Amino acid sequence: MSFDFETKISAKLINEKIIVINPKMQNVLTERGFGESEKDTLVLDSFETLYLLYNNKLELKKVNKTIVFDQLIQKYIQKNDDILTRFLLYRDLRTKGYVVKDGFGFGSDFRVYERGSYGLKDAKFLIFAFNEGTQQKIGKLYKNIGEITKMGKEPIIAVIERRGEIIYYKINKMNFLENKPEFKMKDFDFN
């Protein structure tokens, strides 16, 4: 997503929350799908804050001390070891022009809006993030995918490789046919 901020966004770290107080800056961020409004402020999620810091679009302060990307990510990693995975996925999706919000259940990590539809339509995709090589129980994922598709959303699995590359798999619910003893390979066309 391209940035056309005239100035850096100013935010404060207060009671473990990243808060944007300036109404003009709140509007700039809200229009682009960042943060959640709380009273007269805008609260940024951890991955949103990291993304903005990483792209040098945010100035974050705690009291009078400036906090940089490396400091914040180390702080988050101490509390949540999957924050790096979530940040990499968030950054990749944002870079591709999608508005990304925190998942809302079913074990999903993120809700993703089609390009140009944020604020006009609900999220179209629910993303499940998995690190390469980790094991997952398929039963729960299968159930979640069924519920998501009933809602009209598209489930996507994002696999984050060890080098940080991300591969996306669109998932559909599938019913397998009964196995038959006279199974023949010639029945399938692999073209």
XYZ file of N, CA and C in Angstrom:
573
model
N 0.856 -1.174 0.000
C 0.000 0.000 0.000
C 0.898 1.231 0.000
N 0.633 2.164 -0.850
C 1.458 3.362 -0.908
C 1.072 4.317 0.214
N 2.071 5.050 0.635
C 1.843 6.019 1.699
C 1.985 7.404 1.127
N 1.066 8.284 1.478
C 1.183 9.666 1.073
C 0.996 10.583 2.280
N 1.447 10.085 3.443
C 1.367 10.902 4.643
C 2.296 12.099 4.459
N 1.803 13.291 4.772
C 2.636 14.485 4.660
C 3.685 14.512 5.764
N 3.297 14.076 6.937
C 4.229 14.019 8.063
C 4.114 12.652 8.713
N 5.084 12.349 9.544
C 5.009 11.098 10.287
C 3.845 11.159 11.260
N 3.235 10.009 11.456
C 2.158 9.894 12.427
C 2.800 9.837 13.815
N 2.258 10.593 14.756
C 2.749 10.561 16.130
C 1.844 9.685 16.973
N 2.462 8.804 17.746
C 1.707 7.916 18.632
C 2.432 7.809 19.959
N 1.678 7.401 20.967
C 2.247 7.240 22.307
C 1.962 5.841 22.814
N 2.928 5.306 23.530
C 2.759 4.023 24.208
C 2.309 4.333 25.628
N 1.029 4.035 25.907
C 0.441 4.318 27.214
C -0.249 3.053 27.705
N 0.166 2.555 28.861
C -0.424 1.341 29.441
C -0.493 0.191 28.434
N 0.608 -0.035 27.753
C 0.731 -1.137 26.781
C -0.125 -0.958 25.538
N -0.734 0.201 25.328
C -1.516 0.480 24.124
C -0.802 1.540 23.299
N -0.885 1.392 21.988
C -0.340 2.395 21.075
C -1.498 3.309 20.694
N -1.382 4.582 21.064
C -2.503 5.515 20.927
C -2.115 6.702 20.054
N -2.991 7.010 19.087
C -2.855 8.197 18.254
C -3.906 9.180 18.754
N -3.457 10.353 19.162
C -4.357 11.332 19.784
C -4.827 12.397 18.790
N -3.959 12.844 17.907
C -4.261 13.911 16.968
C -5.383 13.485 16.012
N -6.523 14.220 16.008
C -7.666 13.839 15.157
C -7.337 13.772 13.666
N -6.506 14.678 13.154
C -6.145 14.662 11.732
C -5.386 13.372 11.406
N -4.460 13.011 12.276
C -3.686 11.782 12.062
C -4.572 10.542 12.219
N -5.531 10.613 13.127
C -6.485 9.506 13.279
C -7.245 9.286 11.973
N -7.699 10.391 11.369
C -8.456 10.294 10.116
C -7.619 9.700 8.989
N -6.363 10.117 8.893
C -5.459 9.595 7.863
C -5.334 8.081 8.002
N -5.148 7.621 9.219
C -4.982 6.187 9.462
C -6.293 5.421 9.271
N -7.382 5.963 9.795
C -8.687 5.292 9.698
C -9.097 5.097 8.240
N -8.877 6.119 7.405
C -9.212 6.015 5.983
C -8.453 4.884 5.298
N -7.283 4.564 5.812
C -6.452 3.517 5.224
C -6.604 2.174 5.944
N -7.556 2.112 6.874
C -7.858 0.842 7.525
C -6.989 0.499 8.709
N -6.332 1.459 9.317
C -5.511 1.210 10.497
C -6.276 1.545 11.771
N -6.055 0.774 12.821
C -6.519 1.100 14.156
C -7.997 0.884 14.406
N -8.341 1.038 15.688
C -9.726 0.955 16.153
C -9.989 2.171 17.034
N -11.115 2.825 16.838
C -11.457 4.010 17.632
C -11.870 3.607 19.038
N -11.327 4.322 19.997
C -11.706 4.179 21.404
C -11.814 5.577 21.994
N -13.020 5.967 22.327
C -13.288 7.313 22.853
C -12.766 8.339 21.854
N -11.865 9.220 22.275
C -11.344 10.262 21.378
C -9.979 9.906 20.806
N -9.618 8.637 20.859
C -8.305 8.234 20.370
C -8.438 7.110 19.344
N -7.337 6.801 18.715
C -7.246 5.661 17.808
C -6.170 4.738 18.372
N -6.528 3.481 18.590
C -5.597 2.508 19.147
C -5.118 1.600 18.016
N -3.798 1.507 17.880
C -3.200 0.655 16.858
C -2.881 -0.709 17.441
N -3.087 -1.738 16.646
C -2.717 -3.088 17.041
C -1.200 -3.235 16.922
N -0.650 -4.265 17.550
C 0.800 -4.460 17.553
C 1.370 -4.577 16.144
N 0.736 -5.376 15.287
C 1.261 -5.576 13.937
C 1.122 -4.322 13.079
N 0.080 -3.507 13.333
C -0.068 -2.243 12.620
C 1.052 -1.284 13.016
N 1.320 -1.219 14.313
C 2.376 -0.354 14.823
C 3.721 -0.764 14.249
N 4.008 -2.059 14.290
C 5.282 -2.548 13.743
C 5.402 -2.202 12.261
N 4.326 -2.383 11.529
C 4.335 -2.096 10.097
C 4.637 -0.617 9.837
N 3.970 0.260 10.555
C 4.188 1.692 10.366
C 5.597 2.113 10.796
N 6.096 1.540 11.873
C 7.470 1.822 12.302
C 8.466 1.303 11.264
N 8.249 0.095 10.792
C 9.123 -0.525 9.799
C 9.228 0.344 8.542
N 8.109 0.941 8.143
C 8.069 1.795 6.956
C 8.388 3.257 7.252
N 8.831 3.534 8.462
C 9.247 4.877 8.875
C 8.125 5.907 8.718
N 6.885 5.485 9.019
C 5.724 6.368 8.918
C 5.140 6.711 10.289
N 5.780 6.214 11.349
C 5.258 6.423 12.695
C 6.390 6.825 13.615
N 6.093 7.797 14.452
C 7.011 8.165 15.520
C 6.323 7.767 16.823
N 6.925 6.818 17.534
C 6.336 6.278 18.746
C 7.143 6.731 19.949
N 6.426 7.268 20.940
C 7.098 7.740 22.153
C 6.441 7.150 23.390
N 7.286 6.886 24.382
C 6.811 6.538 25.721
C 7.413 7.582 26.621
N 6.568 8.384 27.204
C 6.951 9.601 27.923
C 7.725 10.460 26.922
N 9.017 10.692 27.106
C 9.779 11.495 26.138
C 10.802 10.662 25.376
N 10.733 9.354 25.490
C 11.695 8.466 24.851
C 11.104 7.904 23.554
N 11.853 8.025 22.475
C 11.418 7.481 21.194
C 11.684 5.978 21.162
N 10.692 5.227 20.675
C 10.815 3.773 20.554
C 10.912 3.438 19.070
N 11.936 2.636 18.716
C 12.139 2.261 17.316
C 11.672 0.822 17.096
N 11.602 0.432 15.830
C 11.095 -0.870 15.429
C 11.767 -2.013 16.199
N 13.101 -2.051 16.196
C 13.816 -3.164 16.838
C 13.484 -3.296 18.317
N 13.369 -2.186 19.006
C 13.027 -2.218 20.432
C 11.623 -2.772 20.645
N 10.685 -2.312 19.839
C 9.299 -2.720 20.026
C 9.100 -4.190 19.686
N 9.710 -4.653 18.601
C 9.507 -6.051 18.231
C 10.114 -6.974 19.285
N 11.240 -6.592 19.864
C 11.831 -7.402 20.938
C 10.905 -7.452 22.150
N 10.298 -6.328 22.466
C 9.346 -6.283 23.588
C 8.155 -7.197 23.314
N 7.613 -7.141 22.095
C 6.469 -7.982 21.738
C 6.822 -9.463 21.714
N 8.011 -9.801 21.210
C 8.437 -11.201 21.136
C 8.507 -11.826 22.526
N 8.915 -11.051 23.518
C 8.982 -11.558 24.893
C 7.600 -11.980 25.397
N 6.562 -11.319 24.938
C 5.202 -11.606 25.391
C 4.453 -12.557 24.469
N 4.820 -12.582 23.187
C 4.071 -13.348 22.201
C 5.038 -13.809 21.116
N 5.406 -15.078 21.149
C 6.433 -15.552 20.225
C 5.967 -15.669 18.771
N 4.667 -15.519 18.502
C 4.232 -15.565 17.104
C 4.039 -14.179 16.483
N 4.470 -13.126 17.177
C 4.302 -11.764 16.659
C 5.104 -11.549 15.377
N 6.261 -12.162 15.265
C 7.062 -11.999 14.049
C 6.329 -12.602 12.849
N 5.725 -13.764 13.047
C 4.947 -14.403 11.993
C 3.794 -13.503 11.572
N 3.075 -12.976 12.543
C 1.932 -12.101 12.247
C 2.387 -10.815 11.557
N 3.513 -10.253 11.995
C 4.037 -9.044 11.361
C 4.420 -9.312 9.906
N 5.135 -10.401 9.653
C 5.556 -10.719 8.280
C 4.348 -10.891 7.366
N 3.334 -11.584 7.857
C 2.121 -11.794 7.069
C 1.391 -10.469 6.843
N 1.241 -9.685 7.896
C 0.568 -8.387 7.793
C 1.292 -7.496 6.789
N 2.606 -7.426 6.911
C 3.409 -6.588 6.002
C 3.228 -7.034 4.552
N 3.247 -8.345 4.325
C 3.098 -8.865 2.968
C 1.737 -8.491 2.383
N 0.687 -8.669 3.151
C -0.667 -8.350 2.668
C -0.847 -6.854 2.431
N -0.341 -6.032 3.343
C -0.446 -4.575 3.193
C 0.338 -4.099 1.975
N 1.515 -4.681 1.782
C 2.341 -4.308 0.641
C 1.631 -4.628 -0.672
N 0.797 -5.658 -0.651
C 0.037 -6.038 -1.844
C -1.241 -5.220 -2.003
N -1.483 -4.272 -1.094
C -2.611 -3.357 -1.240
C -3.877 -3.734 -0.503
N -3.815 -4.730 0.365
C -5.003 -5.150 1.107
C -5.101 -4.421 2.440
N -6.328 -4.180 2.888
C -6.568 -3.712 4.256
C -6.729 -4.964 5.102
N -6.003 -4.996 6.212
C -5.929 -6.183 7.051
C -6.307 -5.815 8.478
N -7.198 -6.601 9.055
C -7.620 -6.410 10.444
C -7.428 -7.718 11.198
N -7.394 -7.623 12.509
C -7.251 -8.799 13.352
C -8.399 -9.769 13.082
N -8.121 -11.064 13.174
C -9.160 -12.078 12.970
C -10.244 -11.960 14.018
N -11.422 -12.489 13.725
C -12.529 -12.371 14.680
C -13.045 -13.716 15.158
N -12.238 -14.703 15.101
C -12.667 -16.011 15.587
C -12.341 -17.115 14.616
N -12.819 -18.316 14.933
C -12.582 -19.498 14.117
C -11.100 -19.816 13.987
N -10.287 -19.316 14.890
C -8.860 -19.582 14.841
C -8.110 -18.788 13.790
N -8.792 -17.839 13.155
C -8.137 -17.067 12.092
C -7.229 -16.000 12.682
N -6.210 -15.655 11.922
C -5.272 -14.622 12.354
C -5.682 -13.238 11.865
N -6.176 -13.169 10.621
C -6.529 -11.877 10.047
C -7.799 -11.953 9.204
N -8.516 -10.830 9.172
C -9.574 -10.585 8.199
C -8.946 -9.724 7.112
N -9.224 -10.036 5.869
C -8.629 -9.281 4.770
C -9.749 -8.816 3.843
N -9.696 -7.534 3.516
C -10.691 -6.909 2.647
C -10.165 -6.872 1.216
N -11.064 -7.088 0.263
C -10.675 -6.944 -1.138
C -10.200 -5.514 -1.360
N -9.297 -5.352 -2.309
C -8.780 -4.013 -2.612
C -9.937 -3.077 -2.951
N -9.936 -1.915 -2.308
C -10.960 -0.908 -2.584
C -12.292 -1.124 -1.905
N -12.423 -2.191 -1.112
C -13.735 -2.470 -0.511
C -13.805 -2.154 0.980
N -12.685 -1.748 1.598
C -12.713 -1.479 3.032
C -13.661 -0.320 3.324
N -14.526 -0.530 4.286
C -15.521 0.474 4.654
C -16.805 0.364 3.842
N -16.749 -0.378 2.743
C -17.927 -0.554 1.892
C -18.510 -1.953 2.022
N -17.643 -2.939 2.185
C -18.059 -4.334 2.289
C -17.342 -4.988 3.463
N -17.887 -6.119 3.893
C -17.222 -6.903 4.929
C -15.968 -7.550 4.353
N -15.113 -8.032 5.249
C -13.907 -8.736 4.821
C -14.291 -9.960 4.003
N -13.535 -10.226 2.956
C -13.833 -11.356 2.084
C -13.047 -12.605 2.498
N -11.839 -12.405 3.024
C -10.952 -13.522 3.321
C -10.653 -13.608 4.817
N -10.499 -14.828 5.308
C -9.975 -15.056 6.653
C -8.688 -15.853 6.487
N -7.630 -15.343 7.077
C -6.301 -15.927 6.897
C -5.877 -16.685 8.146
N -5.381 -17.895 7.925
C -4.782 -18.717 8.978
C -3.282 -18.756 8.708
N -2.482 -18.322 9.651
C -1.033 -18.291 9.461
C -0.382 -19.497 10.132
N 0.495 -20.151 9.398
C 1.255 -21.285 9.927
C 2.711 -21.132 9.533
N 3.594 -21.377 10.481
C 5.013 -21.414 10.168
C 5.340 -22.741 9.512
N 6.229 -22.711 8.546
C 6.657 -23.924 7.863
C 7.176 -24.934 8.892
N 6.735 -26.162 8.754
C 7.223 -27.229 9.618
C 6.431 -27.439 10.889
N 5.483 -26.561 11.215
C 4.685 -26.766 12.419
C 3.546 -27.717 12.111
N 3.128 -28.454 13.103
C 2.031 -29.401 12.928
C 0.733 -28.773 13.414
N -0.338 -29.090 12.698
C -1.661 -28.580 13.047
C -2.657 -29.722 13.048
N -3.661 -29.621 13.897
C -4.736 -30.616 13.904
C -5.757 -30.230 12.846
N -5.984 -31.130 11.935
C -6.826 -30.840 10.783
C -8.318 -30.782 11.139
N -8.746 -31.515 12.163
C -10.166 -31.557 12.514
C -10.736 -30.201 12.854
N -10.039 -29.462 13.694
C -10.523 -28.137 14.097
C -10.492 -27.168 12.907
N -9.421 -27.230 12.119
C -9.326 -26.384 10.942
C -10.462 -26.696 9.971
N -10.753 -27.966 9.779
C -11.833 -28.405 8.891
C -13.174 -27.816 9.348
N -13.435 -27.886 10.649
C -14.681 -27.346 11.199
C -14.748 -25.826 10.986
N -13.637 -25.134 11.262
C -13.591 -23.684 11.088
C -13.806 -23.285 9.633
N -13.216 -24.033 8.716
C -13.379 -23.736 7.297
C -14.849 -23.887 6.888
N -15.516 -24.918 7.417
C -16.942 -25.098 7.136
C -17.764 -23.911 7.599
N -17.485 -23.424 8.805
C -18.219 -22.269 9.346
C -17.938 -21.001 8.541
N -16.690 -20.816 8.170
C -16.295 -19.623 7.422
C -16.969 -19.590 6.057
N -16.984 -20.717 5.376
C -17.601 -20.748 4.048
C -19.115 -20.539 4.127
N -19.750 -20.997 5.221
C -21.180 -20.737 5.406
C -21.454 -19.238 5.507
N -20.494 -18.501 6.042
C -20.632 -17.049 6.193
C -20.338 -16.295 4.893
N -19.921 -17.026 3.865
C -19.609 -16.379 2.596
C -18.197 -15.829 2.512
N -17.342 -16.245 3.422
C -15.943 -15.799 3.433
C -15.069 -16.878 2.803
N -13.904 -16.477 2.341
C -12.974 -17.425 1.745
C -11.812 -17.669 2.702
N -11.638 -18.927 3.156
C -10.507 -19.228 4.037
C -9.216 -19.383 3.230
N -8.154 -18.811 3.755
C -6.840 -18.871 3.123
C -5.830 -19.320 4.180
N -4.977 -20.246 3.807
C -3.868 -20.637 4.687
C -2.615 -19.957 4.152
N -1.913 -19.258 5.031
C -0.648 -18.617 4.677
C 0.460 -19.384 5.397
N 1.388 -19.932 4.621
C 2.524 -20.652 5.198
C 3.740 -19.751 5.087
N 4.321 -19.438 6.247
C 5.494 -18.579 6.291
C 6.714 -19.486 6.324
N 7.496 -19.447 5.250
C 8.687 -20.285 5.157
C 9.776 -19.754 6.076
N 10.759 -20.577 6.311
C 11.855 -20.225 7.227
C 12.594 -18.951 6.793
N 12.638 -18.692 5.497
C 13.325 -17.494 4.991
C 12.426 -16.265 5.003
N 11.173 -16.422 5.441
C 10.249 -15.297 5.513
C 9.332 -15.159 4.314
N 9.506 -16.002 3.302
C 8.597 -15.956 2.159
C 7.251 -16.549 2.560
N 6.193 -16.062 1.933
C 4.847 -16.495 2.293
C 4.154 -17.083 1.071
N 3.565 -18.256 1.275
C 2.805 -18.918 0.226
C 1.368 -19.009 0.707
N 0.420 -18.616 -0.159
C -0.997 -18.605 0.186
C -1.706 -19.765 -0.501
N -2.558 -20.438 0.270
C -3.361 -21.541 -0.256
C -4.824 -21.232 0.010
N -5.603 -21.192 -1.064
C -7.042 -21.013 -0.922
C -7.630 -22.375 -0.572
N -8.451 -22.430 0.453
C -8.975 -23.691 0.963
C -10.466 -23.794 0.648
N -10.848 -24.957 0.187
C -12.257 -25.255 -0.044
C -12.610 -26.530 0.692
N -13.826 -26.599 1.165
C -14.295 -27.820 1.804
C -14.492 -28.868 0.717
N -14.046 -30.084 1.001
C -14.105 -31.127 -0.010
C -14.586 -32.416 0.633
N -15.451 -33.103 -0.043
C -15.893 -34.415 0.408
C -15.231 -35.463 -0.468
N -14.589 -36.436 0.163
C -13.911 -37.477 -0.586
C -14.882 -38.606 -0.883
N -14.750 -39.138 -2.072
C -15.584 -40.267 -2.470
C -15.136 -41.516 -1.727
N -16.035 -42.449 -1.627
C -15.726 -43.719 -0.974
C -14.630 -44.439 -1.764
N -13.663 -44.996 -1.053
C -12.617 -45.775 -1.718
C -13.225 -47.028 -2.314
N -12.791 -47.363 -3.502
C -13.290 -48.557 -4.183
C -12.123 -49.496 -4.434
N -12.359 -50.786 -4.302
C -11.260 -51.738 -4.479
C -10.689 -51.738 -5.894
N -11.464 -51.425 -6.918
C -10.975 -51.454 -8.289
C -10.493 -50.072 -8.724
N -9.741 -49.435 -7.905
C -9.204 -48.108 -8.182
C -8.214 -48.192 -9.347
N -8.400 -47.381 -10.383
C -7.526 -47.408 -11.556
C -6.997 -46.001 -11.812
N -5.720 -45.874 -12.018
C -5.094 -44.583 -12.284
C -5.569 -43.975 -13.597
N -5.927 -44.789 -14.555
C -6.324 -44.240 -15.848
C -7.614 -43.429 -15.771
N -8.336 -43.514 -14.657
C -9.574 -42.749 -14.487
C -9.322 -41.258 -14.258
N -8.079 -40.881 -13.984
C -7.766 -39.487 -13.667
C -7.011 -38.813 -14.806
N -7.350 -37.591 -15.045
C -6.665 -36.800 -16.055
C -5.861 -35.736 -15.327
N -4.549 -35.807 -15.382
C -3.691 -34.874 -14.660
C -3.326 -33.641 -15.482
N -3.959 -33.440 -16.611
C -3.625 -32.287 -17.451
C -4.365 -31.063 -17.028
